[in-house]
CSV table of C-alpha atoms and ligand atoms in Angstrom, one decimal:
chain,number,residue,atom,x,y,z
A,1,MET,CA,-59.2,-61.7,37.1
A,2,ILE,CA,-58.6,-64.8,34.6
A,3,ILE,CA,-56.0,-64.3,31.6
A,4,LEU,CA,-55.1,-66.5,29.0
A,5,VAL,CA,-51.3,-66.6,28.1
A,6,ILE,CA,-50.5,-67.8,24.3
A,7,ASN,CA,-47.1,-68.9,23.2
A,8,SER,CA,-48.0,-69.6,19.6
A,9,GLY,CA,-44.9,-70.8,17.4
A,10,SER,CA,-44.5,-72.5,14.0
A,11,SER,CA,-46.1,-75.3,14.7
A,12,SER,CA,-47.4,-75.5,18.2
A,13,ILE,CA,-49.2,-73.1,20.8
A,14,LYS,CA,-48.5,-73.3,24.5
A,15,TYR,CA,-51.4,-72.3,26.9
A,16,GLN,CA,-51.9,-71.4,30.3
A,17,LEU,CA,-54.8,-70.1,31.8
A,18,PHE,CA,-54.4,-67.6,35.1
A,19,ASN,CA,-56.6,-66.8,38.4
A,20,MET,CA,-54.8,-63.7,38.8
A,21,GLU,CA,-56.3,-63.6,42.4
A,22,GLU,CA,-53.7,-66.3,43.7
A,23,GLU,CA,-51.6,-66.4,41.0
A,24,ILE,CA,-52.8,-70.2,40.0
A,25,VAL,CA,-52.3,-71.8,36.8
A,26,VAL,CA,-56.2,-73.0,36.6
A,27,ALA,CA,-55.3,-75.2,33.4
A,28,LYS,CA,-52.7,-75.5,30.9
A,29,GLY,CA,-51.6,-77.5,27.8
A,30,GLY,CA,-49.9,-77.2,24.2
A,31,ILE,CA,-51.0,-78.0,20.6
A,32,GLN,CA,-48.2,-79.3,18.5
A,33,ARG,CA,-47.8,-80.7,15.0
A,34,ILE,CA,-49.9,-77.8,13.6
A,35,GLY,CA,-50.6,-78.3,10.2
A,36,ILE,CA,-48.5,-81.7,9.6
A,37,ALA,CA,-49.5,-85.0,10.2
A,38,ASN,CA,-50.6,-86.3,13.7
A,39,SER,CA,-51.3,-82.8,15.3
A,40,PHE,CA,-52.4,-83.2,18.9
A,41,LEU,CA,-53.5,-81.4,22.1
A,42,GLU,CA,-52.4,-81.9,25.8
A,43,HIS,CA,-54.4,-80.5,28.4
A,44,GLU,CA,-53.7,-80.4,32.3
A,45,THR,CA,-56.0,-78.4,34.9
A,46,HIS,CA,-54.9,-77.7,38.5
A,47,GLU,CA,-57.1,-80.3,39.8
A,48,GLY,CA,-54.6,-82.9,37.7
A,49,LYS,CA,-57.2,-83.9,35.1
A,50,GLU,CA,-55.4,-84.5,32.1
A,51,THR,CA,-56.8,-85.3,28.3
A,52,ARG,CA,-54.9,-85.7,25.3
A,53,ILE,CA,-57.2,-85.0,21.8
A,54,ASP,CA,-55.5,-86.4,18.5
A,55,GLN,CA,-57.2,-84.7,15.5
A,56,ASP,CA,-56.3,-82.8,12.6
A,57,ILE,CA,-55.2,-79.6,13.2
A,58,PRO,CA,-54.6,-77.8,10.0
A,59,ASP,CA,-53.9,-74.2,11.3
A,60,HIS,CA,-53.3,-71.6,14.2
A,61,ALA,CA,-57.0,-70.5,14.0
A,62,ALA,CA,-58.5,-74.5,14.1
A,63,GLY,CA,-56.1,-74.8,17.0
A,64,ILE,CA,-57.1,-72.4,19.5
A,65,ARG,CA,-60.4,-72.7,18.6
A,66,LEU,CA,-59.9,-76.4,20.0
A,67,MET,CA,-58.4,-75.1,22.9
A,68,MET,CA,-61.1,-73.2,23.6
A,69,ASP,CA,-63.6,-76.0,23.2
A,70,VAL,CA,-61.4,-78.0,25.6
A,71,LEU,CA,-60.9,-75.0,28.3
A,72,LEU,CA,-65.0,-75.2,28.1
A,73,ASP,CA,-65.4,-78.7,28.3
A,74,GLU,CA,-67.2,-80.2,30.9
A,75,GLU,CA,-65.2,-82.6,31.9
A,76,TYR,CA,-62.0,-80.9,31.4
A,77,GLY,CA,-62.9,-77.5,31.2
A,78,VAL,CA,-62.2,-74.7,33.8
A,79,ILE,CA,-64.3,-72.2,32.6
A,80,ASN,CA,-68.4,-71.8,31.6
A,81,ASP,CA,-68.1,-69.4,29.2
A,82,ILE,CA,-65.2,-67.8,26.7
A,83,ASP,CA,-66.6,-64.0,28.3
A,84,GLU,CA,-64.7,-65.4,31.3
A,85,ILE,CA,-61.4,-64.4,30.2
A,86,ASP,CA,-60.6,-61.2,30.9
A,87,ALA,CA,-57.4,-60.6,29.1
A,88,VAL,CA,-55.0,-62.6,26.6
A,89,GLY,CA,-50.9,-62.2,27.0
A,90,HIS,CA,-49.3,-62.7,24.0
A,91,ARG,CA,-45.6,-63.5,23.8
A,92,VAL,CA,-43.8,-62.0,21.3
A,93,LEU,CA,-40.0,-62.5,19.8
A,94,HIS,CA,-39.0,-59.7,18.6
A,95,GLY,CA,-40.4,-56.1,20.0
A,96,GLY,CA,-37.3,-54.1,17.9
A,97,GLU,CA,-35.9,-51.0,19.3
A,98,LYS,CA,-39.6,-49.4,19.6
A,99,PHE,CA,-41.2,-51.9,22.2
A,100,THR,CA,-39.3,-51.0,25.5
A,101,GLU,CA,-42.0,-52.5,27.7
A,102,SER,CA,-45.0,-54.9,27.4
A,103,ILE,CA,-48.2,-52.9,25.6
A,104,ILE,CA,-52.0,-53.3,24.7
A,105,ILE,CA,-52.1,-54.6,21.3
A,106,ASP,CA,-54.1,-52.4,18.7
A,107,GLU,CA,-53.8,-51.8,14.9
A,108,GLU,CA,-50.5,-49.8,15.2
A,109,VAL,CA,-48.9,-52.5,17.3
A,110,VAL,CA,-49.9,-55.0,15.3
A,111,LYS,CA,-48.2,-53.0,12.2
A,112,THR,CA,-44.8,-52.4,13.7
A,113,ILE,CA,-44.4,-56.3,14.7
A,114,GLU,CA,-45.6,-57.0,11.3
A,115,GLU,CA,-42.4,-54.7,10.4
A,116,TYR,CA,-40.3,-56.4,13.0
A,117,CYS,CA,-40.8,-59.8,10.7
A,118,ASP,CA,-37.7,-59.3,8.9
A,119,LEU,CA,-36.1,-59.3,12.3
A,120,GLY,CA,-37.6,-62.4,14.2
A,121,PRO,CA,-38.9,-64.6,10.6
A,122,LEU,CA,-39.1,-67.5,12.7
A,123,HIS,CA,-41.3,-66.1,15.3
A,124,ASN,CA,-43.1,-62.9,14.8
A,125,PRO,CA,-45.2,-63.9,11.8
A,126,HIS,CA,-46.7,-67.4,14.2
A,127,ASN,CA,-47.0,-64.9,17.2
A,128,LEU,CA,-49.1,-62.5,15.1
A,129,THR,CA,-51.0,-65.5,13.8
A,130,GLY,CA,-51.9,-65.8,17.7
A,131,ILE,CA,-52.9,-62.4,18.2
A,132,ARG,CA,-55.1,-62.0,15.0
A,133,VAL,CA,-56.7,-65.7,16.0
A,134,CYS,CA,-57.5,-64.0,19.8
A,135,LYS,CA,-59.2,-61.1,18.4
A,136,LYS,CA,-61.6,-62.8,16.1
A,137,LEU,CA,-62.5,-65.2,19.2
A,138,MET,CA,-62.6,-62.5,22.0
A,139,PRO,CA,-62.7,-59.5,19.8
A,140,ASP,CA,-64.1,-57.2,22.7
A,141,LYS,CA,-61.0,-58.6,25.4
A,142,PRO,CA,-57.8,-56.9,25.7
A,143,GLN,CA,-54.5,-58.5,24.4
A,144,VAL,CA,-51.0,-57.3,25.4
A,145,ALA,CA,-48.2,-58.5,23.9
A,146,VAL,CA,-45.0,-59.0,26.0
A,147,PHE,CA,-41.8,-59.2,24.0
A,148,ASP,CA,-38.4,-61.4,24.5
A,149,THR,CA,-36.4,-58.3,23.5
A,150,SER,CA,-37.7,-55.9,25.8
A,151,PHE,CA,-35.9,-56.3,29.3
A,152,HIS,CA,-32.4,-55.8,27.3
A,153,THR,CA,-33.7,-52.2,26.0
A,154,THR,CA,-32.0,-50.5,28.6
A,155,MET,CA,-28.1,-51.8,27.0
A,156,PRO,CA,-26.1,-48.8,26.7
A,157,GLU,CA,-24.7,-48.3,23.2
A,158,LYS,CA,-21.4,-49.8,23.7
A,159,ALA,CA,-23.0,-52.9,24.7
A,160,TYR,CA,-25.5,-53.1,21.7
A,161,LEU,CA,-23.7,-51.6,18.2
A,162,TYR,CA,-21.1,-53.7,16.6
A,163,ALA,CA,-18.3,-52.5,15.0
A,164,LEU,CA,-19.4,-52.5,11.8
A,165,PRO,CA,-19.8,-49.5,9.2
A,166,TYR,CA,-22.5,-47.1,11.7
A,167,GLU,CA,-25.1,-46.5,8.4
A,168,TYR,CA,-25.9,-50.7,8.8
A,169,TYR,CA,-27.3,-49.5,12.5
A,170,GLU,CA,-28.8,-46.7,11.0
A,171,LYS,CA,-30.1,-47.8,7.9
A,172,TYR,CA,-31.0,-51.5,9.2
A,173,LYS,CA,-31.1,-51.5,12.6
A,174,VAL,CA,-28.2,-54.1,13.2
A,175,LYS,CA,-27.6,-53.8,16.6
A,176,ARG,CA,-27.4,-56.5,19.6
A,177,TYR,CA,-31.5,-57.2,20.6
A,178,GLY,CA,-31.1,-60.2,22.8
A,179,PHE,CA,-33.7,-62.7,23.7
A,180,HIS,CA,-35.1,-64.5,26.8
A,181,GLY,CA,-35.8,-61.1,27.9
A,182,THR,CA,-38.8,-62.1,30.1
A,183,SER,CA,-37.3,-65.3,31.7
A,184,HIS,CA,-34.0,-62.7,32.5
A,185,ARG,CA,-36.6,-60.4,33.9
A,186,TYR,CA,-38.4,-63.0,36.3
A,187,VAL,CA,-35.2,-64.5,37.7
A,188,SER,CA,-33.3,-61.6,38.3
A,189,ARG,CA,-36.2,-60.2,40.4
A,190,ARG,CA,-37.1,-63.3,42.2
A,191,CYS,CA,-33.0,-62.8,43.2
A,192,ALA,CA,-33.5,-59.9,44.7
A,193,GLN,CA,-36.3,-60.6,46.8
A,194,LEU,CA,-34.9,-64.2,47.6
A,195,MET,CA,-31.9,-62.2,48.5
A,196,ASN,CA,-34.2,-59.4,50.6
A,197,ARG,CA,-32.4,-56.7,49.0
A,198,PRO,CA,-33.9,-53.6,46.6
A,199,TYR,CA,-33.4,-55.1,42.9
A,200,GLU,CA,-32.2,-51.5,42.0
A,201,GLU,CA,-28.9,-52.0,44.4
A,202,LEU,CA,-27.9,-55.5,42.9
A,203,LYS,CA,-25.4,-57.0,40.0
A,204,ILE,CA,-26.9,-60.0,39.2
A,205,ILE,CA,-25.9,-62.9,36.4
A,206,SER,CA,-28.8,-64.5,35.0
A,207,CYS,CA,-28.0,-67.7,33.2
A,208,HIS,CA,-30.9,-68.8,31.3
A,209,LEU,CA,-29.6,-72.4,30.2
A,210,GLY,CA,-32.1,-74.7,27.9
A,211,ASN,CA,-31.7,-75.8,24.7
A,212,GLY,CA,-31.1,-72.2,23.7
A,213,ALA,CA,-29.1,-70.2,26.0
A,214,SER,CA,-28.1,-67.0,26.9
A,215,ILE,CA,-26.5,-65.0,29.8
A,216,ALA,CA,-27.9,-61.4,30.9
A,217,ALA,CA,-26.0,-58.8,33.3
A,218,VAL,CA,-28.2,-57.0,35.2
A,219,ALA,CA,-27.0,-54.0,37.1
A,220,ASN,CA,-29.5,-51.6,39.5
A,221,GLY,CA,-32.8,-53.4,38.0
A,222,LYS,CA,-31.4,-53.0,34.3
A,223,CYS,CA,-29.9,-55.0,31.9
A,224,VAL,CA,-26.4,-53.9,30.8
A,225,ASP,CA,-25.1,-56.5,28.4
A,226,THR,CA,-26.5,-60.0,26.9
A,227,SER,CA,-25.1,-63.0,25.3
A,228,MET,CA,-27.5,-63.0,22.0
A,229,GLY,CA,-27.5,-60.5,19.4
A,230,LEU,CA,-29.4,-59.5,16.5
A,231,THR,CA,-30.9,-63.0,16.2
A,232,PRO,CA,-30.7,-65.8,19.2
A,233,LEU,CA,-27.5,-67.6,17.3
A,234,GLU,CA,-24.7,-65.0,19.3
A,235,GLY,CA,-23.0,-66.1,22.6
A,236,LEU,CA,-23.2,-69.6,24.2
A,237,VAL,CA,-22.9,-72.7,23.0
A,238,MET,CA,-26.5,-73.8,22.5
A,239,GLY,CA,-28.1,-77.4,21.9
A,240,THR,CA,-28.0,-76.9,18.2
A,241,ARG,CA,-26.7,-73.2,17.9
A,242,CYS,CA,-22.8,-72.4,17.6
A,243,GLY,CA,-23.2,-69.3,19.5
A,244,ASP,CA,-19.8,-67.2,19.0
A,245,ILE,CA,-17.7,-68.0,16.4
A,246,ASP,CA,-15.4,-65.7,14.1
A,247,PRO,CA,-17.1,-64.5,11.4
A,248,ALA,CA,-15.0,-65.4,8.6
A,249,ILE,CA,-15.2,-69.3,9.1
A,250,ILE,CA,-18.5,-68.3,7.6
A,251,LYS,CA,-16.9,-68.0,4.3
A,252,PHE,CA,-14.2,-70.0,4.7
A,253,ILE,CA,-16.5,-73.1,5.0
A,254,MET,CA,-19.1,-72.0,2.6
A,255,GLU,CA,-16.1,-71.9,-0.2
A,256,LYS,CA,-14.9,-75.4,1.0
A,257,GLU,CA,-18.2,-77.1,1.0
A,258,GLY,CA,-19.5,-75.0,-1.7
A,259,LEU,CA,-22.5,-74.0,0.4
A,260,THR,CA,-25.2,-71.7,-0.3
A,261,ILE,CA,-25.8,-68.7,2.7
A,262,GLU,CA,-29.2,-70.9,3.7
A,263,GLU,CA,-27.3,-74.1,4.0
A,264,MET,CA,-24.8,-72.2,6.1
A,265,ASP,CA,-27.1,-70.6,8.1
A,266,LYS,CA,-28.7,-73.9,8.8
A,267,ILE,CA,-25.6,-75.3,9.6
A,268,MET,CA,-24.6,-72.8,12.5
A,269,ASN,CA,-28.3,-73.0,14.0
A,270,LYS,CA,-29.6,-76.6,13.6
A,271,LYS,CA,-26.3,-78.4,13.5
A,272,SER,CA,-23.7,-76.7,15.5
A,273,GLY,CA,-23.7,-76.6,19.4
A,274,LEU,CA,-23.8,-79.9,21.7
A,275,LEU,CA,-25.4,-81.6,18.7
A,276,GLY,CA,-22.6,-80.9,16.4
A,277,ILE,CA,-19.2,-81.5,18.2
A,278,SER,CA,-20.8,-84.4,20.3
A,279,GLY,CA,-22.4,-85.8,16.7
A,280,ILE,CA,-24.9,-87.3,19.4
A,281,SER,CA,-28.0,-84.8,20.6
A,282,ASN,CA,-28.5,-81.8,21.0
A,283,ASP,CA,-30.2,-82.7,24.2
A,284,SER,CA,-27.9,-82.4,27.1
A,285,ARG,CA,-29.3,-85.3,28.8
A,286,ASP,CA,-27.9,-87.4,25.9
A,287,VAL,CA,-24.6,-85.9,25.7
A,288,SER,CA,-23.8,-86.5,29.5
A,289,GLU,CA,-24.9,-90.2,29.3
A,290,ALA,CA,-22.3,-90.8,26.5
A,291,ALA,CA,-19.9,-88.4,28.2
A,292,LYS,CA,-20.3,-90.7,31.3
A,293,ASN,CA,-19.8,-93.7,29.1
A,294,GLY,CA,-16.6,-92.0,28.3
A,295,ASN,CA,-17.4,-90.5,24.7
A,296,TYR,CA,-14.9,-88.1,23.9
A,297,ARG,CA,-17.0,-85.7,21.8
A,298,ALA,CA,-19.7,-85.8,24.3
A,299,LYS,CA,-17.3,-84.8,26.8
A,300,LEU,CA,-15.9,-82.3,24.3
A,301,ALA,CA,-19.1,-80.6,23.6
A,302,LEU,CA,-20.0,-80.2,27.5
A,303,GLU,CA,-16.8,-78.9,28.2
A,304,LEU,CA,-16.9,-76.3,25.8
A,305,PHE,CA,-20.7,-75.6,27.0
A,306,ASP,CA,-19.1,-74.9,30.6
A,307,TYR,CA,-16.1,-72.9,29.7
A,308,ARG,CA,-18.3,-70.5,27.4
A,309,ILE,CA,-20.4,-69.7,30.4
A,310,VAL,CA,-17.8,-69.4,32.6
A,311,LYS,CA,-15.9,-66.5,30.0
A,312,TYR,CA,-19.2,-65.0,29.8
A,313,ILE,CA,-19.3,-64.5,33.7
A,314,GLY,CA,-16.0,-63.3,34.1
A,315,ALA,CA,-16.8,-60.9,31.0
A,316,TYR,CA,-20.2,-59.6,32.6
A,317,MET,CA,-18.4,-59.7,36.2
A,318,ALA,CA,-15.7,-57.3,34.9
A,319,ALA,CA,-18.3,-54.9,32.7
A,320,MET,CA,-20.5,-54.9,36.0
A,321,GLY,CA,-17.4,-54.0,38.1
A,322,GLY,CA,-18.8,-57.2,40.2
A,323,VAL,CA,-21.4,-59.3,40.8
A,324,ASP,CA,-23.6,-60.0,43.9
A,325,ALA,CA,-25.4,-63.0,42.6
A,326,ILE,CA,-25.7,-65.7,39.9
A,327,VAL,CA,-28.6,-66.8,39.1
A,328,PHE,CA,-29.0,-70.6,36.8
A,329,THR,CA,-32.1,-71.3,35.2
A,330,ALA,CA,-33.9,-73.5,32.1
A,331,GLY,CA,-33.5,-77.0,31.4
A,332,ILE,CA,-29.9,-77.2,32.3
A,333,GLY,CA,-29.5,-74.9,34.6
A,334,GLU,CA,-32.5,-75.8,36.8
A,335,ASN,CA,-31.7,-79.4,36.4
A,336,GLN,CA,-28.0,-80.6,35.4
A,337,PHE,CA,-26.1,-80.2,38.5
A,338,GLU,CA,-22.9,-81.5,37.3
A,339,THR,CA,-22.9,-78.2,34.9
A,340,ARG,CA,-23.4,-75.7,37.6
A,341,ALA,CA,-20.9,-77.4,39.7
A,342,ASN,CA,-18.5,-77.7,37.0
A,343,ILE,CA,-19.1,-73.6,35.9
A,344,ILE,CA,-18.6,-72.6,39.5
A,345,GLU,CA,-15.7,-74.8,40.6
A,346,GLN,CA,-13.7,-72.8,37.6
A,347,LEU,CA,-15.0,-69.3,39.4
A,348,GLY,CA,-13.6,-70.9,42.7
A,349,PHE,CA,-10.1,-68.7,42.4
A,350,LEU,CA,-12.8,-65.5,43.1
A,351,GLY,CA,-13.6,-67.0,46.3
A,352,ILE,CA,-17.2,-68.2,44.7
A,353,LYS,CA,-18.2,-71.5,46.3
A,354,LEU,CA,-21.1,-74.1,46.0
A,355,ASP,CA,-22.3,-76.3,48.4
A,356,PRO,CA,-22.8,-79.7,47.2
A,357,GLU,CA,-25.5,-80.7,49.0
A,358,ALA,CA,-27.8,-77.5,48.5
A,359,ASN,CA,-26.7,-78.4,44.4
A,360,LYS,CA,-28.2,-81.6,44.3
A,361,VAL,CA,-31.7,-79.7,43.7
A,362,ARG,CA,-33.7,-80.1,40.3
A,363,GLY,CA,-35.9,-77.8,39.5
A,364,GLU,CA,-36.8,-76.0,42.6
A,365,GLU,CA,-35.9,-72.4,43.8
A,366,LYS,CA,-32.9,-72.8,46.4
A,367,GLU,CA,-29.5,-70.9,47.1
A,368,ILE,CA,-27.2,-73.2,46.5
A,369,SER,CA,-23.1,-71.3,47.6
A,370,THR,CA,-22.0,-71.6,50.6
A,371,ALA,CA,-22.5,-69.3,53.5
A,372,ASP,CA,-18.6,-67.9,53.1
A,373,SER,CA,-19.0,-67.8,49.5
A,374,THR,CA,-18.1,-64.2,48.0
A,375,VAL,CA,-21.2,-64.3,45.4
A,376,LYS,CA,-23.9,-65.5,45.8
A,377,VAL,CA,-25.7,-68.3,44.0
A,378,PHE,CA,-29.3,-69.7,43.2
A,379,VAL,CA,-31.3,-71.8,41.3
A,380,ILE,CA,-34.5,-70.4,40.2
A,381,PRO,CA,-37.0,-72.1,37.9
A,382,THR,CA,-37.7,-69.5,35.2
A,383,ASN,CA,-41.7,-68.5,34.8
A,384,GLU,CA,-42.0,-66.6,31.7
A,385,GLU,CA,-45.8,-67.2,31.7
A,386,LEU,CA,-46.6,-65.7,35.2
A,387,MET,CA,-44.6,-62.7,33.5
A,388,ILE,CA,-46.7,-62.1,31.0
A,389,ALA,CA,-49.6,-62.8,32.9
A,390,ARG,CA,-48.9,-60.3,35.5
A,391,ASP,CA,-47.6,-57.6,32.8
A,392,THR,CA,-51.2,-58.2,30.7
A,393,LEU,CA,-53.0,-57.6,34.4
A,394,ALA,CA,-50.9,-54.5,34.9
A,395,LEU,CA,-51.6,-53.1,31.9
A,396,ILE,CA,-55.3,-53.7,31.5
B,401,LIG,P1,-35.4,-76.0,27.8
B,401,LIG,O1,-34.9,-75.7,26.6
B,401,LIG,O2,-35.3,-75.1,28.9
B,401,LIG,O3,-36.6,-76.7,27.8
B,401,LIG,O4,-34.4,-77.0,27.9
B,401,LIG,C1,-33.8,-78.1,27.6
B,401,LIG,C2,-32.0,-78.5,27.9
B,401,LIG,O5,-32.4,-78.8,29.6
B,401,LIG,C3,-32.0,-79.8,27.2
B,401,LIG,O6,-30.6,-79.9,27.1
B,401,LIG,C4,-32.5,-81.1,28.5
B,401,LIG,O7,-31.6,-81.9,28.5
B,401,LIG,C5,-32.1,-80.0,29.9
B,401,LIG,N1,-33.2,-80.7,30.6
B,401,LIG,C6,-34.3,-80.6,30.9
B,401,LIG,N2,-34.8,-81.3,32.0
B,401,LIG,C7,-33.7,-81.9,32.6
B,401,LIG,C8,-33.7,-82.5,33.7
B,401,LIG,N3,-34.9,-83.3,35.0
B,401,LIG,N4,-32.6,-83.1,34.0
B,401,LIG,C9,-31.6,-83.2,33.2
B,401,LIG,N5,-31.6,-82.2,32.0
B,401,LIG,C10,-32.4,-81.3,31.7
């Protein structure tokens, strides 16, 4: 069974082609700068053959056609006919309240994803473009939508409602949706496997720490709370997003600086977080480097980043009445061992302890807590694409 996984963004498309018999990625790649100058495709096969094609890619349709050409290419290709692809799995950002699970895409599903474009304006329209282009190229092949929000639809009302007038929930469905759900689902399930215990019996806190960052509390196999909200802006300090702030700050700064709501929105989404505090970069590697060289604001940015995570872990332990395991994943969670060490050190009063040797790991699955730690701590590289491929296979 061959499954194509597509993650279609505003100017990019990422793809992976899976052979599901062995769960092997036979080829993967990405198309960047769609519709802008210097667009290109990068492609790599399981055997390690790599190619890069620099050419004008005016839109997503052209991008997906180019991807197909490469998948069928004599030298770099991995299939002989487009018909060998059995199904396509699409990452879709916002599934609103309706999509509690992944689903086979039909006209009705497309219409509902369209309706949720106002909740996910930066992603859903592009996810839909990917779906439409694939449908045109492979009209007879099933397509599946896997939503970032689905995993969080199990949250209880007390966790997802904001204390605003209830009518905004009734009229506009203003609530906490949460994101990175496919990643939280993958790593929390994998954590249970590594612990050799039933997923349904565990309390897990999953920390997805990348350029976008969120935490999820998973109790008895269900998400019970998560840090992102109606949009991905809420919660942790991120690369360029501020996360939690006093909402009254928005009016205060807008008045002081004479900003429009769009300008303020951009400041909170694109100019805050690690970048905003450090003034150096949104990339934690640059910020760490500067902090090591004595830059005060870079050090402060990292302190804020870690402190917010410590607070959320404490809050989610209280929410679940304890925790069995904490998982770190995504770019920072998988690679920045200083961040992990600093966070767990602040939780030392609970008897949670890291093994400094084990914690040196980068990008590999590993238990990094000591044998006598009260809570197990793991690094588990996320694999959203595999999760999408598995869901697609299960549904078809
Ligand atoms: P993501 O959004 O998951 O791709 O994560 C991006 C973040 O992970 C950036 O802040 C990077 O600095 C960080 N990151 C990615 N790879 C590494 C690495 N090998 N070492 C340290 N940080 C990394």
